[in-house]
Short mmCIF file of C-alpha atoms in Angstrom, two decimals:
data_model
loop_
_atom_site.label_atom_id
_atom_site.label_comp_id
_atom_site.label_asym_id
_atom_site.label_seq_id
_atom_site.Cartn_x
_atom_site.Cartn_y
_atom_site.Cartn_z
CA UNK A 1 117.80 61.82 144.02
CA UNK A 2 116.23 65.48 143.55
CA UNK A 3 115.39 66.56 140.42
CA UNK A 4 116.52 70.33 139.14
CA UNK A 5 118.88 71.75 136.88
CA UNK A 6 122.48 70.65 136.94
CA UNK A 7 125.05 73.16 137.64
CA UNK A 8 127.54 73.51 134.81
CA UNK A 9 130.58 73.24 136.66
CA UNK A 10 129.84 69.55 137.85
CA UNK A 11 129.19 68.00 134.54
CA UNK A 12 132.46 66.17 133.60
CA UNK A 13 133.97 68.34 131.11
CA UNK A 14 135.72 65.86 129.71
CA UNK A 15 135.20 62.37 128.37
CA UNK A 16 135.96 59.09 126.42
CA UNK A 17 133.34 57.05 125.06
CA UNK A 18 134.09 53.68 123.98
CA UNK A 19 131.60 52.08 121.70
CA UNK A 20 129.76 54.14 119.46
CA UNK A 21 126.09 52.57 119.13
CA UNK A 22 123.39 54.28 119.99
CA UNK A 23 123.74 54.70 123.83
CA UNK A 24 127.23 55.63 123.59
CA UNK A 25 126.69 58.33 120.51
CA UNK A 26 123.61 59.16 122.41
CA UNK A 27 125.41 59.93 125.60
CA UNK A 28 128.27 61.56 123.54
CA UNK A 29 125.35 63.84 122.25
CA UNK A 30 123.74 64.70 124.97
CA UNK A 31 127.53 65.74 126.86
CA UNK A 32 128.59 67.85 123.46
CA UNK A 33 125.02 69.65 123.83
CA UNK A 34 126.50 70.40 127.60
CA UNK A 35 129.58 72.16 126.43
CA UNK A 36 131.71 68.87 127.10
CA UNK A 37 134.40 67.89 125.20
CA UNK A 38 134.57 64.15 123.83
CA UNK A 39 136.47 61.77 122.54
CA UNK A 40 135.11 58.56 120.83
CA UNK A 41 137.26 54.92 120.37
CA UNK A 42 135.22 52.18 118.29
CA UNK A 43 136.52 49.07 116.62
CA UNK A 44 134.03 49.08 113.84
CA UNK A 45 135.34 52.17 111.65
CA UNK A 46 132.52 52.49 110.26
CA UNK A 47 130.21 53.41 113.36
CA UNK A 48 132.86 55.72 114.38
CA UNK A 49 132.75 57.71 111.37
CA UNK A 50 129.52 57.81 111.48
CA UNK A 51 129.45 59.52 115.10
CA UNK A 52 132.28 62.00 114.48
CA UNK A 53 129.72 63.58 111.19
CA UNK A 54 127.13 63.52 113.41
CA UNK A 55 128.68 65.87 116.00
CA UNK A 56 129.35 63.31 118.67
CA UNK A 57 132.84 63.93 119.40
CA UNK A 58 136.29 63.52 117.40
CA UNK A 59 137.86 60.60 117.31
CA UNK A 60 140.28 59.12 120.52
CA UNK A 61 143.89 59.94 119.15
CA UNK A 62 145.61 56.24 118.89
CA UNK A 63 148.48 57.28 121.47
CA UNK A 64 145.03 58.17 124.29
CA UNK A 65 143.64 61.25 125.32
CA UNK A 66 147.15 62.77 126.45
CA UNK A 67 145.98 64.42 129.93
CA UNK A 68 143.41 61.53 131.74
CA UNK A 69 139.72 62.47 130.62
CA UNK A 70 137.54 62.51 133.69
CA UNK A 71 135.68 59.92 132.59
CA UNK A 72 135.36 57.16 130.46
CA UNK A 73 132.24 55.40 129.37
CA UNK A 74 132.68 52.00 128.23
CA UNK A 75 129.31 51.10 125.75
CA UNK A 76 130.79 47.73 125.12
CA UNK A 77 128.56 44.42 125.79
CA UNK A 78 128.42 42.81 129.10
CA UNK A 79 130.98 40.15 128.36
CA UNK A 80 133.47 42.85 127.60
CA UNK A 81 133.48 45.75 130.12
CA UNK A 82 135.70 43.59 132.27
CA UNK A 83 138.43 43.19 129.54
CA UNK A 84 137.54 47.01 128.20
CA UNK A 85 137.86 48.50 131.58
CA UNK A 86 141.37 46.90 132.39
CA UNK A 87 142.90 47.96 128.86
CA UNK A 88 141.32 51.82 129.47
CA UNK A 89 143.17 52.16 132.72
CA UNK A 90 146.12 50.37 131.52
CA UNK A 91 146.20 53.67 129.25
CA UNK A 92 144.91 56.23 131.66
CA UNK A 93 142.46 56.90 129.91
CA UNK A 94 140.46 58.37 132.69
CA UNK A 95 140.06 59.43 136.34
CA UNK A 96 136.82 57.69 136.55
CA UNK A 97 135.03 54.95 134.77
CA UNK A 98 131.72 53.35 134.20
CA UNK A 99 129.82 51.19 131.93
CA UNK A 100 126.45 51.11 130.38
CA UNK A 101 125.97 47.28 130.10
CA UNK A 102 122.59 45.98 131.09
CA UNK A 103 123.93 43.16 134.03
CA UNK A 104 126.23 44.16 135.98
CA UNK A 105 127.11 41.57 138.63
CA UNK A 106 128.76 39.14 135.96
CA UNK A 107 131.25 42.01 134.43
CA UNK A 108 132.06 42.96 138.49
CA UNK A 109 133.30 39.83 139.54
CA UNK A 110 135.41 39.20 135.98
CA UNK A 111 137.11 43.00 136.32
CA UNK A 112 137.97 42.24 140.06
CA UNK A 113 139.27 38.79 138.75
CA UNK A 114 141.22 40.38 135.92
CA UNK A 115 142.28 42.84 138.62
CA UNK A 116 140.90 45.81 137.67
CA UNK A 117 140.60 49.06 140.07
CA UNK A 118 137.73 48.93 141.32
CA UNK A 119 137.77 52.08 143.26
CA UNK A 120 137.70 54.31 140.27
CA UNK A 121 134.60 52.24 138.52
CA UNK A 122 130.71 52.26 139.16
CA UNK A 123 128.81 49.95 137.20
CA UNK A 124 125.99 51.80 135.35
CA UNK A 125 122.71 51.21 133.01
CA UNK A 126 120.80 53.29 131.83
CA UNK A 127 117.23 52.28 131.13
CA UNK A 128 116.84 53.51 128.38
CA UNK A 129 116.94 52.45 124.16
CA UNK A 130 115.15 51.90 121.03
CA UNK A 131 114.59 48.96 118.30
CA UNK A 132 116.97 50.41 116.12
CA UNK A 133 120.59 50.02 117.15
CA UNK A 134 123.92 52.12 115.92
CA UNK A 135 125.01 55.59 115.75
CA UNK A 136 122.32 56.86 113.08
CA UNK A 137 119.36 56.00 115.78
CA UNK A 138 121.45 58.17 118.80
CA UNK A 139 119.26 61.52 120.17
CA UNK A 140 120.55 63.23 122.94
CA UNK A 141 117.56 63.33 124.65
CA UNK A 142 117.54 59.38 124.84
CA UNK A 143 117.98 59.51 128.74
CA UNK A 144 115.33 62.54 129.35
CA UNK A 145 113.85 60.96 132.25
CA UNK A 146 114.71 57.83 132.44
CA UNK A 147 115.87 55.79 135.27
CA UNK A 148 120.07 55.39 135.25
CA UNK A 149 121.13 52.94 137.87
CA UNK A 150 124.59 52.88 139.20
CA UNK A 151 125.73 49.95 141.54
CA UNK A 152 128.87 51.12 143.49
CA UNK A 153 130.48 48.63 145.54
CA UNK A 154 132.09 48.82 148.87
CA UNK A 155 135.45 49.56 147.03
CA UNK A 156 133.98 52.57 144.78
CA UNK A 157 135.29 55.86 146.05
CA UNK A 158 132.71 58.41 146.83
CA UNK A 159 134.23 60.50 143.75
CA UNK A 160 134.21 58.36 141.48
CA UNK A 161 130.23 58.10 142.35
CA UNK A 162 129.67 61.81 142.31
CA UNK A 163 131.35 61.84 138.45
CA UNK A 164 129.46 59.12 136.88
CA UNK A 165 125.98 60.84 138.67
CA UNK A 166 126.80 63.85 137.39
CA UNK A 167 126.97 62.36 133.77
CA UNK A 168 123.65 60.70 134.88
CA UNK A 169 122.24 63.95 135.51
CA UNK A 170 123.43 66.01 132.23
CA UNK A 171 121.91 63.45 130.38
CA UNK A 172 118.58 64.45 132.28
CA UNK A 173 118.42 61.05 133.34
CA UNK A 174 117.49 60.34 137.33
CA UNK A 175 120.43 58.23 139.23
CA UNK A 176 118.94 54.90 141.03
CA UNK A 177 121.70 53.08 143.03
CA UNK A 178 120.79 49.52 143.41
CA UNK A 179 123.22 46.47 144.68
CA UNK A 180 124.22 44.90 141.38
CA UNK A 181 122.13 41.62 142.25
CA UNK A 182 119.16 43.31 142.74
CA UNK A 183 119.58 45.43 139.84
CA UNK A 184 119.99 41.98 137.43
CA UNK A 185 116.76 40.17 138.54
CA UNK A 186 115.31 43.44 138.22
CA UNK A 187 115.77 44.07 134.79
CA UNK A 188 115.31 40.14 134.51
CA UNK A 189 111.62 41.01 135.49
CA UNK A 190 110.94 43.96 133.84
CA UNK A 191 113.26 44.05 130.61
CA UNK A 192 115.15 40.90 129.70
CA UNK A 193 112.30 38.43 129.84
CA UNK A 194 109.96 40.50 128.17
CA UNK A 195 112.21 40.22 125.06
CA UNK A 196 112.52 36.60 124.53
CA UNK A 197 108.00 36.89 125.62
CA UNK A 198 107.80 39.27 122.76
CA UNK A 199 109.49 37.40 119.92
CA UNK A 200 107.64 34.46 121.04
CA UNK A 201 104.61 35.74 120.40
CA UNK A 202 105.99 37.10 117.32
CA UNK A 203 107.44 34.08 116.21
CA UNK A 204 103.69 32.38 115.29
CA UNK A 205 103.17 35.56 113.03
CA UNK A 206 105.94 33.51 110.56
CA UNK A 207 103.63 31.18 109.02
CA UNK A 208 100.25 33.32 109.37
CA UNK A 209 98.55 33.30 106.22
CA UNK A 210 97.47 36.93 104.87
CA UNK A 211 94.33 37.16 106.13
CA UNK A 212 95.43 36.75 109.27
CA UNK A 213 97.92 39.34 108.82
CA UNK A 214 95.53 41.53 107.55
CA UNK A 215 93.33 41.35 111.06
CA UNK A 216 96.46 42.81 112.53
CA UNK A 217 95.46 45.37 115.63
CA UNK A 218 97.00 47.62 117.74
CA UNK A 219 97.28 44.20 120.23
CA UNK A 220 99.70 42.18 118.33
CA UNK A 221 101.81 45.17 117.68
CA UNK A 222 101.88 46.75 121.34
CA UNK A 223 102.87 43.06 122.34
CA UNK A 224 105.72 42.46 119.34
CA UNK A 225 106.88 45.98 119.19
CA UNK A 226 110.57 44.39 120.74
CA UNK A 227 110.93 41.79 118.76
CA UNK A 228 112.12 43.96 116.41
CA UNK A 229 115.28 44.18 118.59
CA UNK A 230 118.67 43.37 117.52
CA UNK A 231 119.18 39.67 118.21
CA UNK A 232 123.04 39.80 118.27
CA UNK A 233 122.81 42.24 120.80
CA UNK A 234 119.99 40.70 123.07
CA UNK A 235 121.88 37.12 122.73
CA UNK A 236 125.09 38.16 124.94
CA UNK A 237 122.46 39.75 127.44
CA UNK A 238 120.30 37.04 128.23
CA UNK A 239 123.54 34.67 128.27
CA UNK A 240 125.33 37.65 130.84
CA UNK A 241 121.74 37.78 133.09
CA UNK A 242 121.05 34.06 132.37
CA UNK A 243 119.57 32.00 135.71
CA UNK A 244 117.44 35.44 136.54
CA UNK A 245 115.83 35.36 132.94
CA UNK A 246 115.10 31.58 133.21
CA UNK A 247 113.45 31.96 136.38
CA UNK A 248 111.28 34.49 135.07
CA UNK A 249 110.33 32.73 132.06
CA UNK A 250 109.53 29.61 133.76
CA UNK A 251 107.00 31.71 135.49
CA UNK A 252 105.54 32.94 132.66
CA UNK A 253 105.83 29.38 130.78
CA UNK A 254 104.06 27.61 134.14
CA UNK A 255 100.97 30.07 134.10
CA UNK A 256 100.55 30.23 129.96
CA UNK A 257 100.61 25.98 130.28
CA UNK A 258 98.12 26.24 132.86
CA UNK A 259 95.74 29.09 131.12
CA UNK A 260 96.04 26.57 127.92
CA UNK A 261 95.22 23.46 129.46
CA UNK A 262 91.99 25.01 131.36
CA UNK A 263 90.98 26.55 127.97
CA UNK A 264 90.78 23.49 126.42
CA UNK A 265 89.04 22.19 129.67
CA UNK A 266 86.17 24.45 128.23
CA UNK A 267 84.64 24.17 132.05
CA UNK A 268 82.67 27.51 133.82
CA UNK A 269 85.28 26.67 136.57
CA UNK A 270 88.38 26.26 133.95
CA UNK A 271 87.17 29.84 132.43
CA UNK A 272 87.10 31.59 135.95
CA UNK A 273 90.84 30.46 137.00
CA UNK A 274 91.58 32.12 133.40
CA UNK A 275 89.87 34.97 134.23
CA UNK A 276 91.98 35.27 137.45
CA UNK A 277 95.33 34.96 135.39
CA UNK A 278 93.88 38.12 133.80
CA UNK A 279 92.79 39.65 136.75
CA UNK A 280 96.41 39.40 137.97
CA UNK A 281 97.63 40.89 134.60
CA UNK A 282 95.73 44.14 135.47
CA UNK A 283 96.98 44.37 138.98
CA UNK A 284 100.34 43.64 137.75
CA UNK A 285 100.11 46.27 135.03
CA UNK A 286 98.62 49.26 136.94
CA UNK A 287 101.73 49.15 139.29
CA UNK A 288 104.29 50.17 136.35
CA UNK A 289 105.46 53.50 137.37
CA UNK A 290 103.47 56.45 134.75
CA UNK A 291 104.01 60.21 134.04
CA UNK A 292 106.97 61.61 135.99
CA UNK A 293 107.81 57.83 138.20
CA UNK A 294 104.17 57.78 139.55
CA UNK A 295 102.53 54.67 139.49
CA UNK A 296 99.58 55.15 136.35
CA UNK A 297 97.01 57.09 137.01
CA UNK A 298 93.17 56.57 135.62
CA UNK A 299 93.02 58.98 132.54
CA UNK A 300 90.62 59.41 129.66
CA UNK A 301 91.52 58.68 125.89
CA UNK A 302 89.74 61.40 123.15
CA UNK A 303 90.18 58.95 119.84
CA UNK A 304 90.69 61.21 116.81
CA UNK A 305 90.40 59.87 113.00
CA UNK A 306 93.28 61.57 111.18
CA UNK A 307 93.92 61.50 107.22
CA UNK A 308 97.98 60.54 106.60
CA UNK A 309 98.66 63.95 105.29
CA UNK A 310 101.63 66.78 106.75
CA UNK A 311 100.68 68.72 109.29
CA UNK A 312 97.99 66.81 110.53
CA UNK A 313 99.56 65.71 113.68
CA UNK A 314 100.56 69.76 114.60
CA UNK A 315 97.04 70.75 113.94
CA UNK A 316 95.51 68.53 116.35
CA UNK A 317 97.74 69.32 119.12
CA UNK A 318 98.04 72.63 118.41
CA UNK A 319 93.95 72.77 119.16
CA UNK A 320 94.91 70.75 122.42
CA UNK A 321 96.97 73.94 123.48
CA UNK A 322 94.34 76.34 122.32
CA UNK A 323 91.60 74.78 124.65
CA UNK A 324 94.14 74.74 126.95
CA UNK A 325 94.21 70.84 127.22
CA UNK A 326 97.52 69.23 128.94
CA UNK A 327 98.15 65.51 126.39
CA UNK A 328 99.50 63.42 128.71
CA UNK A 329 100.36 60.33 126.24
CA UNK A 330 100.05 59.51 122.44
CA UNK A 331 99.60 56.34 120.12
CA UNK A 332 98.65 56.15 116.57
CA UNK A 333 96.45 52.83 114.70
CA UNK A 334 96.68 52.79 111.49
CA UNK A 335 94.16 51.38 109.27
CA UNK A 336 95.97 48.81 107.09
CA UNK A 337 95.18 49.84 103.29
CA UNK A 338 93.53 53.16 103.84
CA UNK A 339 95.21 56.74 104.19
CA UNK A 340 93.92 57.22 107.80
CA UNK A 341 94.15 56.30 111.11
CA UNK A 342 93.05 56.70 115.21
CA UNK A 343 95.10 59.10 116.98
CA UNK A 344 94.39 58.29 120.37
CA UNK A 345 94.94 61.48 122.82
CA UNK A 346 95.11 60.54 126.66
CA UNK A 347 94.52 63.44 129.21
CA UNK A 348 93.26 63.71 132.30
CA UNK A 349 89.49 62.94 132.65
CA UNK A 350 87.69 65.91 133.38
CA UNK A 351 89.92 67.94 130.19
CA UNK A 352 88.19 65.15 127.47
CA UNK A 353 84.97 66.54 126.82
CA UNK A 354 86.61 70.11 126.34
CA UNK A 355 89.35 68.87 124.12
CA UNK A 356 86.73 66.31 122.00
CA UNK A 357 84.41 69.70 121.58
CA UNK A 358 87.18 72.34 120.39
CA UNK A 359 88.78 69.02 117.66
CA UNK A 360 85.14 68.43 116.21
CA UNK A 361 84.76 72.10 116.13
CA UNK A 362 88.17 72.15 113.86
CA UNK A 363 86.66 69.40 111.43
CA UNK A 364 88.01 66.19 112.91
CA UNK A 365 85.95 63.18 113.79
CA UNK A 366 85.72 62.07 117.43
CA UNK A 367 83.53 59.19 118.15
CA UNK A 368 81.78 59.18 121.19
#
């Protein structure tokens, strides 16, 4: 799909979003900051309030929307768009409809079996979330970027597609229309297996002593940074996606026995089929998509040593923009127990040098 600015009139002007948690407030957000109007349903009160302060929308009238919205967005988990979708178009609700659930063959076949229209729904996901979960973590620029993919089926009208894209699109988000198979052993690869890896690994933190908590690095956090995920939320996916996720993990399970077993092997042979476990790690890793869907290029990292005080984190890259320096990605270590850290600034390679001289000519320390 091109990229460019989305013409106002095709952004639905109107919508219902059921399920306010943080990609349905964040997709109610980012539609009010479009001029839409929206309506929000919720069972948990609470959450609902809680979106209606924040500017999301008002509240879905009990007796529906009156007039059909043209579309409704159901943020409800996997096991319930089928029963959610049926009830909305029992009320009208909407012209259109489409979901946000991350699998999306399993909710297909119950809505046909419940007998749901079919013609007036595309299955959707955007790729796209945070650790923290609920209305108060929504942004409207959640989507900015990110890859949204819709999985029309043979019934889908060709409408009902262009609606639900053109929500994709306001959100700044970049439509990917994948078969709905495909699309769950997809995310089985690169999203669902990775968070039952993650807590895994995060799991054998529980009975580290402190010292070994205290030789935390950047490593264990990069590689535990999901576990922090909601596990109510992750337990209906992984049950909704379940065969692809096992296949994936016994994957991962077969090479981590095998790296063990030749590790304790201790053998110069044992150590070099290790090494190409690794070696396939790197290969595996430089084909994730970077900067604007290209695959990553080789850039330079300028490390910085910053003092935790405001402002400091506006000074530096307001020096980047004075040498005229593009910063192309951004991570912060923190030293555990001191009031500084390493700002690590990635550009691209032949803009380090410039950018390293104009910081240590502002009073920062660069190493190297």
């Amino acid at each position: 799909m091109a990229e460019g600015r989305v013409e106002e009139e095709s952004v639905p002007a109107r919508i219902v979003v059921i399920g306010t948690g943080l990609i349905g407030t964040s997709i109610a957000l980012a539609l009010r900051g479009r001029g839409g109007e929206v309506l929000l349903a919720d069972r948990d009160e609470t959450a609902l309030a809680m979106a209606v302060e924040l500017g999301a929308g008002d509240a879905l009238p009990a007796g529906g929307p009156g007039e059909p919205a043209d579309l409704a967005v159901l943020c409800v988990p996997p096991a319930a768009v089928a029963v959610t979708l049926l009830d909305a178009q029992k009320r009208r609700l909407a012209a259109v409809y489409t979901d946000v659930a991350s699998v999306k063959a399993l909710p297909l076949r119950q809505a046909a079996d419940l007998g749901c229209d079919l013609t007036s729904f595309v299955a959707g996901h955007p790729l796209a979330g945070r650790e923290r979960s609920g209305p108060a973590a929504a942004r409207p620029d959640l989507f900015l970027g990110r890859p949204w993919a819709l999985c029309p089926t043979a019934e889908t009208r060709p409408e009902a597609v262009a609606t639900v894209t053109a929500l994709v699109q306001a959100c700044g988000a970049q439509a990917v229309t994948v078969d709905a198979g495909h699309h769950d052993r997809s995310v089985a690869l690169v999203s669902h297996a990775p968070h039952v890896e993650s807590p895994a690994v995060a799991a054998r933190l529980t009975g580290a002593d402190d010292t070994a908590l205290g030789l935390a690095g950047q490593g264990v956090r990069d590689v535990t940074r999901i576990a922090a995920s909601d596990p109510k939320l992750w337990i209906g996916i992984l049950n909704a996606n379940a065969d692809p996720v096992a296949d994936v993990l016994e994957a991962v399970a077969t090479d981590l026995a095998v790296a063990a077993s030749l590790l304790r092997d201790g053998s110069e042979g044992a150590a070099a089929h290790v090494a190409d476990l690794l070696l396939r790690g790197n290969a595996g890793r430089s084909r994730i998509p970077g900067k604007h869907g290209s695959q990553d290029k080789t850039y330079a990292t300028v490390p910085v040593v910053i003092p935790d005080r405001p402002g400091e984190l506006a000074m530096i890259f307001q020096a980047a923009g004075i040498a005229g320096v593009n910063i192309e990605d951004v991570t912060i270590e923190h030293s555990p127990g001191r009031p500084l850290g390493v700002l690590e600034i990635v550009v691209k390679p032949e803009a380090a040098e410039k950018l390293a001289a104009e910081l240590r000519s502002r009073g920062w320390s660069v190493p190297g």
